mmCIF file of C-alpha atoms in Angstrom:
data_model
loop_
_atom_site.group_PDB
_atom_site.id
_atom_site.type_symbol
_atom_site.label_atom_id
_atom_site.label_comp_id
_atom_site.label_asym_id
_atom_site.label_seq_id
_atom_site.Cartn_x
_atom_site.Cartn_y
_atom_site.Cartn_z
ATOM 1 C CA UNK O 1 108.383 107.422 111.906
ATOM 2 C CA UNK O 2 105.196 108.693 110.631
ATOM 3 C CA UNK O 3 103.598 105.267 109.746
ATOM 4 C CA UNK O 4 101.959 103.812 112.581
ATOM 5 C CA UNK O 5 100.841 100.397 111.256
ATOM 6 C CA UNK O 6 101.710 98.427 108.063
ATOM 7 C CA UNK O 7 99.304 95.654 107.100
ATOM 8 C CA UNK O 8 100.049 93.163 104.063
ATOM 9 C CA UNK O 9 96.470 91.839 103.040
ATOM 10 C CA UNK O 10 97.030 90.823 99.628
ATOM 11 C CA UNK O 11 99.206 91.020 96.463
ATOM 12 C CA UNK O 12 97.706 94.015 95.335
ATOM 13 C CA UNK O 13 94.812 96.530 96.483
ATOM 14 C CA UNK O 14 92.852 98.694 94.213
ATOM 15 C CA UNK O 15 91.038 100.550 96.846
ATOM 16 C CA UNK O 16 89.942 100.504 100.351
ATOM 17 C CA UNK O 17 87.650 102.139 103.157
ATOM 18 C CA UNK O 18 87.123 101.883 106.923
ATOM 19 C CA UNK O 19 84.297 101.512 109.101
ATOM 20 C CA UNK O 20 82.671 103.974 111.333
ATOM 21 C CA UNK O 21 84.617 103.137 114.234
ATOM 22 C CA UNK O 22 87.488 101.946 112.570
ATOM 23 C CA UNK O 23 87.185 98.599 113.915
ATOM 24 C CA UNK O 24 86.819 96.923 110.165
ATOM 25 C CA UNK O 25 88.639 97.540 106.836
ATOM 26 C CA UNK O 26 87.265 97.218 103.401
ATOM 27 C CA UNK O 27 89.213 96.628 100.387
ATOM 28 C CA UNK O 28 89.238 94.880 96.735
ATOM 29 C CA UNK O 29 92.370 92.677 96.230
ATOM 30 C CA UNK O 30 92.220 93.673 92.554
ATOM 31 C CA UNK O 31 89.269 91.496 91.590
ATOM 32 C CA UNK O 32 85.587 91.476 91.364
ATOM 33 C CA UNK O 33 85.366 90.939 95.573
ATOM 34 C CA UNK O 34 85.243 92.773 98.619
ATOM 35 C CA UNK O 35 87.201 91.577 101.700
ATOM 36 C CA UNK O 36 86.196 92.973 105.188
ATOM 37 C CA UNK O 37 89.130 92.473 107.644
ATOM 38 C CA UNK O 38 88.350 92.987 111.654
ATOM 39 C CA UNK O 39 90.517 93.521 114.133
ATOM 40 C CA UNK O 40 90.181 90.590 116.708
ATOM 41 C CA UNK O 41 92.481 90.104 119.744
ATOM 42 C CA UNK O 42 95.284 92.012 117.953
ATOM 43 C CA UNK O 43 95.042 90.088 114.388
ATOM 44 C CA UNK O 44 92.908 91.011 111.168
ATOM 45 C CA UNK O 45 90.808 88.311 110.507
ATOM 46 C CA UNK O 46 88.735 88.131 107.387
ATOM 47 C CA UNK O 47 85.003 88.324 108.492
ATOM 48 C CA UNK O 48 83.204 89.054 105.010
ATOM 49 C CA UNK O 49 83.819 88.275 101.284
ATOM 50 C CA UNK O 50 81.159 90.338 99.467
ATOM 51 C CA UNK O 51 80.933 88.661 96.103
ATOM 52 C CA UNK O 52 78.020 90.045 93.258
ATOM 53 C CA UNK O 53 80.365 91.925 90.650
ATOM 54 C CA UNK O 54 81.771 90.052 87.598
ATOM 55 C CA UNK O 55 84.630 92.182 87.103
ATOM 56 C CA UNK O 56 87.176 94.215 88.952
ATOM 57 C CA UNK O 57 85.872 96.450 91.651
ATOM 58 C CA UNK O 58 87.204 100.063 91.017
ATOM 59 C CA UNK O 59 85.944 101.858 93.893
ATOM 60 C CA UNK O 60 84.567 101.215 97.282
ATOM 61 C CA UNK O 61 83.393 103.678 100.354
ATOM 62 C CA UNK O 62 82.024 102.890 103.565
ATOM 63 C CA UNK O 63 79.259 105.709 104.735
ATOM 64 C CA UNK O 64 79.893 106.785 107.998
ATOM 65 C CA UNK O 65 76.667 107.871 109.067
ATOM 66 C CA UNK O 66 74.313 104.853 107.593
ATOM 67 C CA UNK O 67 77.173 102.090 108.059
ATOM 68 C CA UNK O 68 76.314 101.261 104.420
ATOM 69 C CA UNK O 69 78.880 100.202 101.836
ATOM 70 C CA UNK O 70 78.433 101.242 98.312
ATOM 71 C CA UNK O 71 80.881 99.437 95.414
ATOM 72 C CA UNK O 72 80.926 99.957 91.830
ATOM 73 C CA UNK O 73 82.896 98.070 88.951
ATOM 74 C CA UNK O 74 84.322 97.421 85.524
ATOM 75 C CA UNK O 75 81.224 95.434 84.956
ATOM 76 C CA UNK O 76 78.901 98.730 84.926
ATOM 77 C CA UNK O 77 77.202 97.883 87.757
ATOM 78 C CA UNK O 78 77.004 99.380 91.572
ATOM 79 C CA UNK O 79 75.634 97.867 94.683
ATOM 80 C CA UNK O 80 74.768 99.266 97.889
ATOM 81 C CA UNK O 81 75.523 96.879 100.976
ATOM 82 C CA UNK O 82 73.282 97.042 104.026
ATOM 83 C CA UNK O 83 74.352 95.087 107.320
ATOM 84 C CA UNK O 84 71.269 93.140 108.287
ATOM 85 C CA UNK O 85 72.310 90.658 111.214
ATOM 86 C CA UNK O 86 75.402 89.208 110.507
ATOM 87 C CA UNK O 87 75.490 89.410 106.687
ATOM 88 C CA UNK O 88 75.806 92.095 103.993
ATOM 89 C CA UNK O 89 72.690 92.012 101.908
ATOM 90 C CA UNK O 90 73.471 93.786 98.361
ATOM 91 C CA UNK O 91 70.878 96.091 96.470
ATOM 92 C CA UNK O 92 71.492 96.310 92.928
ATOM 93 C CA UNK O 93 71.862 100.128 91.617
ATOM 94 C CA UNK O 94 71.043 100.641 87.462
ATOM 95 C CA UNK O 95 73.533 102.884 86.383
ATOM 96 C CA UNK O 96 72.643 102.438 82.615
ATOM 97 C CA UNK O 97 76.225 102.833 81.582
ATOM 98 C CA UNK O 98 78.073 101.329 78.539
ATOM 99 C CA UNK O 99 81.372 101.604 79.999
ATOM 100 C CA UNK O 100 83.401 100.734 83.092
ATOM 101 C CA UNK O 101 82.220 102.629 86.315
ATOM 102 C CA UNK O 102 85.674 103.778 87.523
ATOM 103 C CA UNK O 103 84.723 105.634 91.013
ATOM 104 C CA UNK O 104 82.347 106.659 93.715
ATOM 105 C CA UNK O 105 81.768 108.373 96.731
ATOM 106 C CA UNK O 106 79.032 109.148 99.184
ATOM 107 C CA UNK O 107 77.702 112.568 99.530
ATOM 108 C CA UNK O 108 78.180 114.179 103.023
ATOM 109 C CA UNK O 109 74.615 113.576 104.114
ATOM 110 C CA UNK O 110 74.632 109.891 102.608
ATOM 111 C CA UNK O 111 71.163 110.385 100.561
ATOM 112 C CA UNK O 112 73.050 110.346 97.481
ATOM 113 C CA UNK O 113 76.101 108.943 95.937
ATOM 114 C CA UNK O 114 78.159 109.887 92.625
ATOM 115 C CA UNK O 115 79.914 107.394 90.009
ATOM 116 C CA UNK O 116 82.205 108.422 87.631
ATOM 117 C CA UNK O 117 82.498 106.216 84.392
ATOM 118 C CA UNK O 118 84.390 105.413 81.188
ATOM 119 C CA UNK O 119 81.403 106.562 79.588
ATOM 120 C CA UNK O 120 81.895 110.184 79.667
ATOM 121 C CA UNK O 121 78.870 110.579 82.425
ATOM 122 C CA UNK O 122 78.536 110.824 85.978
ATOM 123 C CA UNK O 123 75.724 109.010 87.753
ATOM 124 C CA UNK O 124 74.040 110.552 90.878
ATOM 125 C CA UNK O 125 72.126 107.770 92.621
ATOM 126 C CA UNK O 126 69.560 108.362 95.387
ATOM 127 C CA UNK O 127 66.939 106.238 97.147
ATOM 128 C CA UNK O 128 63.483 106.513 96.041
ATOM 129 C CA UNK O 129 61.436 105.454 99.061
ATOM 130 C CA UNK O 130 58.200 105.095 97.371
ATOM 131 C CA UNK O 131 59.596 102.314 95.215
ATOM 132 C CA UNK O 132 61.839 100.871 97.715
ATOM 133 C CA UNK O 133 64.871 101.150 95.190
ATOM 134 C CA UNK O 134 67.929 102.923 94.130
ATOM 135 C CA UNK O 135 67.902 105.027 91.179
ATOM 136 C CA UNK O 136 70.183 107.638 89.285
ATOM 137 C CA UNK O 137 70.246 110.563 87.179
ATOM 138 C CA UNK O 138 72.834 111.067 84.647
ATOM 139 C CA UNK O 139 75.237 114.242 84.062
ATOM 140 C CA UNK O 140 75.697 113.618 80.022
ATOM 141 C CA UNK O 141 77.554 115.371 77.571
ATOM 142 C CA UNK O 142 79.676 117.691 79.467
ATOM 143 C CA UNK O 143 82.962 115.340 79.702
ATOM 144 C CA UNK O 144 85.069 114.438 76.280
ATOM 145 C CA UNK O 145 86.891 111.238 78.499
ATOM 146 C CA UNK O 146 86.376 108.943 81.279
ATOM 147 C CA UNK O 147 85.912 110.652 84.638
ATOM 148 C CA UNK O 148 88.602 109.584 86.896
ATOM 149 C CA UNK O 149 87.570 111.162 90.236
ATOM 150 C CA UNK O 150 84.453 112.887 92.045
ATOM 151 C CA UNK O 151 84.110 114.744 95.154
ATOM 152 C CA UNK O 152 81.184 116.061 97.166
ATOM 153 C CA UNK O 153 81.140 119.776 98.506
ATOM 154 C CA UNK O 154 80.242 119.747 102.080
ATOM 155 C CA UNK O 155 76.971 121.633 100.770
ATOM 156 C CA UNK O 156 75.803 118.009 99.677
ATOM 157 C CA UNK O 157 75.007 119.628 96.460
ATOM 158 C CA UNK O 158 78.072 120.809 94.157
ATOM 159 C CA UNK O 159 80.245 118.064 92.656
ATOM 160 C CA UNK O 160 83.425 118.331 91.239
ATOM 161 C CA UNK O 161 85.063 115.846 88.864
ATOM 162 C CA UNK O 162 88.344 115.084 86.905
ATOM 163 C CA UNK O 163 88.742 113.452 83.609
ATOM 164 C CA UNK O 164 91.423 112.199 81.111
ATOM 165 C CA UNK O 165 90.339 114.629 78.952
ATOM 166 C CA UNK O 166 92.889 117.404 81.355
ATOM 167 C CA UNK O 167 89.546 119.158 82.676
ATOM 168 C CA UNK O 168 88.189 119.818 86.265
ATOM 169 C CA UNK O 169 84.537 120.789 86.456
ATOM 170 C CA UNK O 170 81.819 121.558 88.999
ATOM 171 C CA UNK O 171 78.184 120.676 88.861
ATOM 172 C CA UNK O 172 74.795 121.056 90.632
ATOM 173 C CA UNK O 173 73.355 117.883 91.802
ATOM 174 C CA UNK O 174 70.348 119.271 93.253
ATOM 175 C CA UNK O 175 67.579 116.890 93.082
ATOM 176 C CA UNK O 176 63.831 117.826 93.940
ATOM 177 C CA UNK O 177 62.641 115.918 97.001
ATOM 178 C CA UNK O 178 65.997 114.580 97.787
ATOM 179 C CA UNK O 179 67.890 117.914 98.800
ATOM 180 C CA UNK O 180 66.242 120.860 100.340
ATOM 181 C CA UNK O 181 66.472 124.789 99.198
ATOM 182 C CA UNK O 182 68.592 126.860 101.328
ATOM 183 C CA UNK O 183 68.173 130.517 101.029
ATOM 184 C CA UNK O 184 72.123 131.016 102.480
ATOM 185 C CA UNK O 185 73.309 128.863 99.850
ATOM 186 C CA UNK O 186 72.938 129.641 95.840
ATOM 187 C CA UNK O 187 73.477 126.134 94.840
ATOM 188 C CA UNK O 188 70.436 125.123 95.639
ATOM 189 C CA UNK O 189 68.930 127.550 93.266
ATOM 190 C CA UNK O 190 70.479 125.650 90.522
ATOM 191 C CA UNK O 191 69.433 122.740 88.371
ATOM 192 C CA UNK O 192 70.740 119.204 88.452
ATOM 193 C CA UNK O 193 73.523 118.784 85.876
ATOM 194 C CA UNK O 194 74.067 122.420 85.742
ATOM 195 C CA UNK O 195 77.820 123.094 85.100
ATOM 196 C CA UNK O 196 79.203 125.873 87.139
ATOM 197 C CA UNK O 197 82.637 126.051 86.261
ATOM 198 C CA UNK O 198 85.322 124.568 84.013
ATOM 199 C CA UNK O 199 89.044 124.586 84.447
ATOM 200 C CA UNK O 200 91.900 123.628 81.480
ATOM 201 C CA UNK O 201 94.382 124.239 84.102
ATOM 202 C CA UNK O 202 96.346 120.673 83.166
ATOM 203 C CA UNK O 203 97.436 119.545 79.740
ATOM 204 C CA UNK O 204 97.273 115.846 80.674
ATOM 205 C CA UNK O 205 94.954 113.365 82.704
ATOM 206 C CA UNK O 206 93.495 114.503 85.855
ATOM 207 C CA UNK O 207 93.064 112.509 88.936
ATOM 208 C CA UNK O 208 92.218 112.902 92.797
ATOM 209 C CA UNK O 209 90.016 115.646 93.181
ATOM 210 C CA UNK O 210 89.029 116.934 96.670
ATOM 211 C CA UNK O 211 87.504 119.805 98.685
ATOM 212 C CA UNK O 212 88.871 121.333 101.737
ATOM 213 C CA UNK O 213 86.881 120.869 105.094
ATOM 214 C CA UNK O 214 85.288 124.080 104.526
ATOM 215 C CA UNK O 215 84.713 123.824 100.737
ATOM 216 C CA UNK O 216 86.413 126.969 99.999
ATOM 217 C CA UNK O 217 89.326 125.621 98.335
ATOM 218 C CA UNK O 218 89.447 122.748 95.480
ATOM 219 C CA UNK O 219 92.507 120.641 94.766
ATOM 220 C CA UNK O 220 93.271 118.286 92.149
ATOM 221 C CA UNK O 221 96.210 116.622 90.298
ATOM 222 C CA UNK O 222 97.616 115.886 86.714
ATOM 223 C CA UNK O 223 99.631 113.230 85.217
ATOM 224 C CA UNK O 224 102.359 115.845 84.512
ATOM 225 C CA UNK O 225 103.801 115.966 88.011
ATOM 226 C CA UNK O 226 101.651 119.233 89.257
ATOM 227 C CA UNK O 227 99.044 119.827 91.711
ATOM 228 C CA UNK O 228 96.176 122.541 91.369
ATOM 229 C CA UNK O 229 94.795 124.539 94.233
ATOM 230 C CA UNK O 230 91.200 126.482 93.404
ATOM 231 C CA UNK O 231 89.644 129.075 95.432
ATOM 232 C CA UNK O 232 86.799 130.937 94.758
ATOM 233 C CA UNK O 233 85.002 128.291 93.029
ATOM 234 C CA UNK O 234 82.337 130.023 90.486
ATOM 235 C CA UNK O 235 82.374 132.219 87.317
ATOM 236 C CA UNK O 236 85.635 133.837 88.320
ATOM 237 C CA UNK O 237 87.736 131.226 90.063
ATOM 238 C CA UNK O 238 91.274 131.743 91.169
ATOM 239 C CA UNK O 239 93.935 129.257 90.697
ATOM 240 C CA UNK O 240 97.554 128.090 91.597
ATOM 241 C CA UNK O 241 99.609 125.519 90.105
ATOM 242 C CA UNK O 242 102.515 123.628 91.980
ATOM 243 C CA UNK O 243 105.017 121.686 90.161
ATOM 244 C CA UNK O 244 107.180 119.366 91.510
ATOM 245 C CA UNK O 245 110.462 117.257 90.222
ATOM 246 C CA UNK O 246 109.109 113.743 91.267
ATOM 247 C CA UNK O 247 106.501 111.115 89.825
ATOM 248 C CA UNK O 248 102.993 111.914 89.394
ATOM 249 C CA UNK O 249 100.309 111.710 91.948
ATOM 250 C CA UNK O 250 97.125 109.656 91.749
ATOM 251 C CA UNK O 251 95.252 110.807 95.096
ATOM 252 C CA UNK O 252 95.081 113.871 97.539
ATOM 253 C CA UNK O 253 93.541 114.474 101.106
ATOM 254 C CA UNK O 254 93.116 117.759 102.625
ATOM 255 C CA UNK O 255 93.997 117.430 106.183
ATOM 256 C CA UNK O 256 93.013 120.894 107.048
ATOM 257 C CA UNK O 257 92.570 124.142 105.026
ATOM 258 C CA UNK O 258 96.282 124.750 104.808
ATOM 259 C CA UNK O 259 97.676 121.123 104.582
ATOM 260 C CA UNK O 260 97.418 118.538 101.969
ATOM 261 C CA UNK O 261 98.895 115.095 101.153
ATOM 262 C CA UNK O 262 99.255 113.851 97.976
ATOM 263 C CA UNK O 263 100.598 110.158 97.079
ATOM 264 C CA UNK O 264 101.081 108.395 93.683
ATOM 265 C CA UNK O 265 104.177 106.849 91.892
ATOM 266 C CA UNK O 266 106.659 107.884 94.156
ATOM 267 C CA UNK O 267 105.158 105.339 97.014
ATOM 268 C CA UNK O 268 106.011 108.308 99.494
ATOM 269 C CA UNK O 269 103.161 110.724 100.621
ATOM 270 C CA UNK O 270 103.831 114.182 99.809
ATOM 271 C CA UNK O 271 103.073 117.278 102.053
ATOM 272 C CA UNK O 272 101.693 120.578 100.835
ATOM 273 C CA UNK O 273 101.161 123.441 102.547
ATOM 274 C CA UNK O 274 99.709 126.960 102.114
ATOM 275 C CA UNK O 275 101.266 129.682 104.357
ATOM 276 C CA UNK O 276 99.718 132.802 105.909
ATOM 277 C CA UNK O 277 98.990 134.323 102.282
ATOM 278 C CA UNK O 278 97.197 131.309 100.607
ATOM 279 C CA UNK O 279 99.927 130.287 98.737
ATOM 280 C CA UNK O 280 100.810 126.374 98.307
ATOM 281 C CA UNK O 281 104.064 124.773 97.817
ATOM 282 C CA UNK O 282 105.671 121.384 98.378
ATOM 283 C CA UNK O 283 107.038 120.863 102.100
ATOM 284 C CA UNK O 284 108.497 117.538 102.008
ATOM 285 C CA UNK O 285 107.962 113.791 102.053
ATOM 286 C CA UNK O 286 106.355 112.170 104.605
ATOM 287 C CA UNK O 287 108.509 109.655 105.213
ATOM 288 C CA UNK O 288 112.157 109.951 106.014
ATOM 289 C CA UNK O 289 114.547 109.046 102.998
ATOM 290 C CA UNK O 290 116.828 106.372 103.583
ATOM 291 C CA UNK O 291 120.598 106.606 102.095
ATOM 292 C CA UNK O 292 120.990 105.053 98.692
ATOM 293 C CA UNK O 293 123.837 102.371 98.419
ATOM 294 C CA UNK O 294 124.702 103.597 95.154
ATOM 295 C CA UNK O 295 123.897 107.606 95.329
ATOM 296 C CA UNK O 296 125.628 108.349 92.379
ATOM 297 C CA UNK O 297 123.118 106.200 89.909
ATOM 298 C CA UNK O 298 120.255 106.531 92.170
ATOM 299 C CA UNK O 299 119.680 109.879 91.766
ATOM 300 C CA UNK O 300 120.712 110.219 88.142
ATOM 301 C CA UNK O 301 117.122 109.544 86.684
ATOM 302 C CA UNK O 302 115.824 112.417 89.131
ATOM 303 C CA UNK O 303 118.162 114.900 88.104
ATOM 304 C CA UNK O 304 117.395 114.633 84.491
ATOM 305 C CA UNK O 305 114.094 114.941 85.136
ATOM 306 C CA UNK O 306 114.691 117.689 87.519
ATOM 307 C CA UNK O 307 116.507 119.689 84.355
ATOM 308 C CA UNK O 308 113.477 118.543 81.992
ATOM 309 C CA UNK O 309 111.064 120.274 84.297
ATOM 310 C CA UNK O 310 113.114 122.894 85.837
ATOM 311 C CA UNK O 311 111.579 125.825 84.026
ATOM 312 C CA UNK O 312 108.741 127.551 85.582
ATOM 313 C CA UNK O 313 105.598 127.849 83.432
ATOM 314 C CA UNK O 314 103.296 131.053 83.963
ATOM 315 C CA UNK O 315 101.211 131.261 86.832
ATOM 316 C CA UNK O 316 103.061 128.001 88.361
ATOM 317 C CA UNK O 317 105.599 127.464 90.985
ATOM 318 C CA UNK O 318 108.283 124.449 91.106
ATOM 319 C CA UNK O 319 108.684 122.512 94.324
ATOM 320 C CA UNK O 320 112.590 122.915 95.537
ATOM 321 C CA UNK O 321 112.085 119.569 97.278
ATOM 322 C CA UNK O 322 114.686 116.576 96.103
ATOM 323 C CA UNK O 323 113.442 113.708 94.847
ATOM 324 C CA UNK O 324 112.595 110.624 96.655
ATOM 325 C CA UNK O 325 115.196 107.967 96.191
ATOM 326 C CA UNK O 326 113.258 104.993 98.255
ATOM 327 C CA UNK O 327 110.442 104.162 100.393
ATOM 328 C CA UNK O 328 110.675 102.229 103.174
ATOM 329 C CA UNK O 329 106.857 101.528 103.378
ATOM 330 C CA UNK O 330 105.374 101.088 100.335
ATOM 331 C CA UNK O 331 106.702 99.483 97.607
ATOM 332 C CA UNK O 332 104.617 100.125 94.579
ATOM 333 C CA UNK O 333 102.442 103.007 93.303
ATOM 334 C CA UNK O 334 100.209 104.203 96.255
ATOM 335 C CA UNK O 335 96.343 104.447 94.554
ATOM 336 C CA UNK O 336 94.204 105.592 97.299
ATOM 337 C CA UNK O 337 94.258 107.959 100.474
ATOM 338 C CA UNK O 338 91.330 108.006 103.068
ATOM 339 C CA UNK O 339 91.284 109.817 106.397
ATOM 340 C CA UNK O 340 91.679 107.701 109.482
ATOM 341 C CA UNK O 341 89.117 109.176 111.844
ATOM 342 C CA UNK O 342 86.068 108.072 113.777
ATOM 343 C CA UNK O 343 82.694 109.230 112.736
ATOM 344 C CA UNK O 344 82.233 112.982 114.413
ATOM 345 C CA UNK O 345 85.622 113.586 114.813
ATOM 346 C CA UNK O 346 86.379 117.068 113.115
ATOM 347 C CA UNK O 347 90.045 116.972 112.997
ATOM 348 C CA UNK O 348 91.957 114.596 110.913
ATOM 349 C CA UNK O 349 95.367 113.860 112.457
ATOM 350 C CA UNK O 350 95.839 110.074 110.792
ATOM 351 C CA UNK O 351 95.052 108.758 107.473
ATOM 352 C CA UNK O 352 95.477 105.290 105.465
ATOM 353 C CA UNK O 353 97.270 104.325 102.197
ATOM 354 C CA UNK O 354 97.042 101.789 100.032
ATOM 355 C CA UNK O 355 98.657 100.401 96.789
ATOM 356 C CA UNK O 356 99.755 97.997 94.035
ATOM 357 C CA UNK O 357 101.772 96.344 96.640
ATOM 358 C CA UNK O 358 98.952 94.948 98.643
ATOM 359 C CA UNK O 359 99.541 96.959 101.844
ATOM 360 C CA UNK O 360 97.365 99.017 103.665
ATOM 361 C CA UNK O 361 99.617 101.427 106.100
ATOM 362 C CA UNK O 362 98.379 103.971 108.658
ATOM 363 C CA UNK O 363 100.258 107.290 108.792
ATOM 364 C CA UNK O 364 100.337 109.816 112.001
ATOM 365 C CA UNK O 365 100.817 113.434 111.736
ATOM 366 C CA UNK O 366 100.798 114.075 115.161
ATOM 367 C CA UNK O 367 104.234 113.501 115.853
ATOM 368 C CA UNK O 368 105.574 115.495 112.719
ATOM 369 C CA UNK O 369 106.625 118.670 114.341
ATOM 370 C CA UNK O 370 106.809 120.731 111.130
ATOM 371 C CA UNK O 371 103.463 120.191 109.981
ATOM 372 C CA UNK O 372 101.647 120.752 113.319
ATOM 373 C CA UNK O 373 100.867 124.584 112.678
ATOM 374 C CA UNK O 374 99.077 123.585 109.424
ATOM 375 C CA UNK O 375 97.000 120.936 111.075
ATOM 376 C CA UNK O 376 95.497 123.454 113.193
ATOM 377 C CA UNK O 377 94.985 125.958 110.248
#
């Protein structure tokens, strides 16, 4: 079985993140708090509750280098939490938003973090040593609707976003005094907020954008049960779209250059792989399907959807895997997937998911023989 540990922490979990040494997990139980649990003598014990936000926390990220936690909320605020002694001390970050903050992610060097919002803007926040506070620069007038996810390129400058306007965009976030120019990287010659690419591949909401470990491939999902892969990010990108016959995804994770895991409304992680030519396809669900007690009716809905989406569009491929009939682990939509690895480990072999059923599940890929060749790729 791919799921190696299952933890029922709450009735519903909005998002979660792990400490650098994987000894603690922070999650939002669908309210205005962040709960931190630690594994003590084989049992998970609640050791901290972070209370500063006034409304539901929509994003949390735990820095592996700095050991700082950043949170964002529908109250339009962000806090950076630093561990001082035995207490987590919050620092307010003024985002200057008039709508909810929806997502957040630390940059690879953790000297910046990005916040997507319902105000059609992206806030890039950094620390000013002279004034001893966190400030934000805002990318405006680029999105036509809410920003649902953000993803940092490994070079710490490029930032990719998805939005409910159906588009994927890539921006430069170069900030003088924070970032350094690199003669080998042309992105350091761009100005802050400059849009380098816009893709109109989806005709629906888009979510869960991620870069591959090398930064050569960009992937994101649409609410139309499709996943998109983009190579040669720049003025002339090359894109692939893979349609599948099941429910839409909400988030994805690059395990390697040739392996992506997607999670969403089917409550079961989906595996996508690329062959030696770089062509992506759906491989299978990660969790083995269980036989349905009444297969005649359990597959009726999936067959209808299969007929509806069975005709491929131009430039896309249809996944041939059978629809999922049930999952033994997650019982509701999976909304978050993060790598489960210690700081400095170059290879991802495990990951964790959380969802609306209140579970945090750790999945192991080492025991999946048919995906081992793609992990090394």
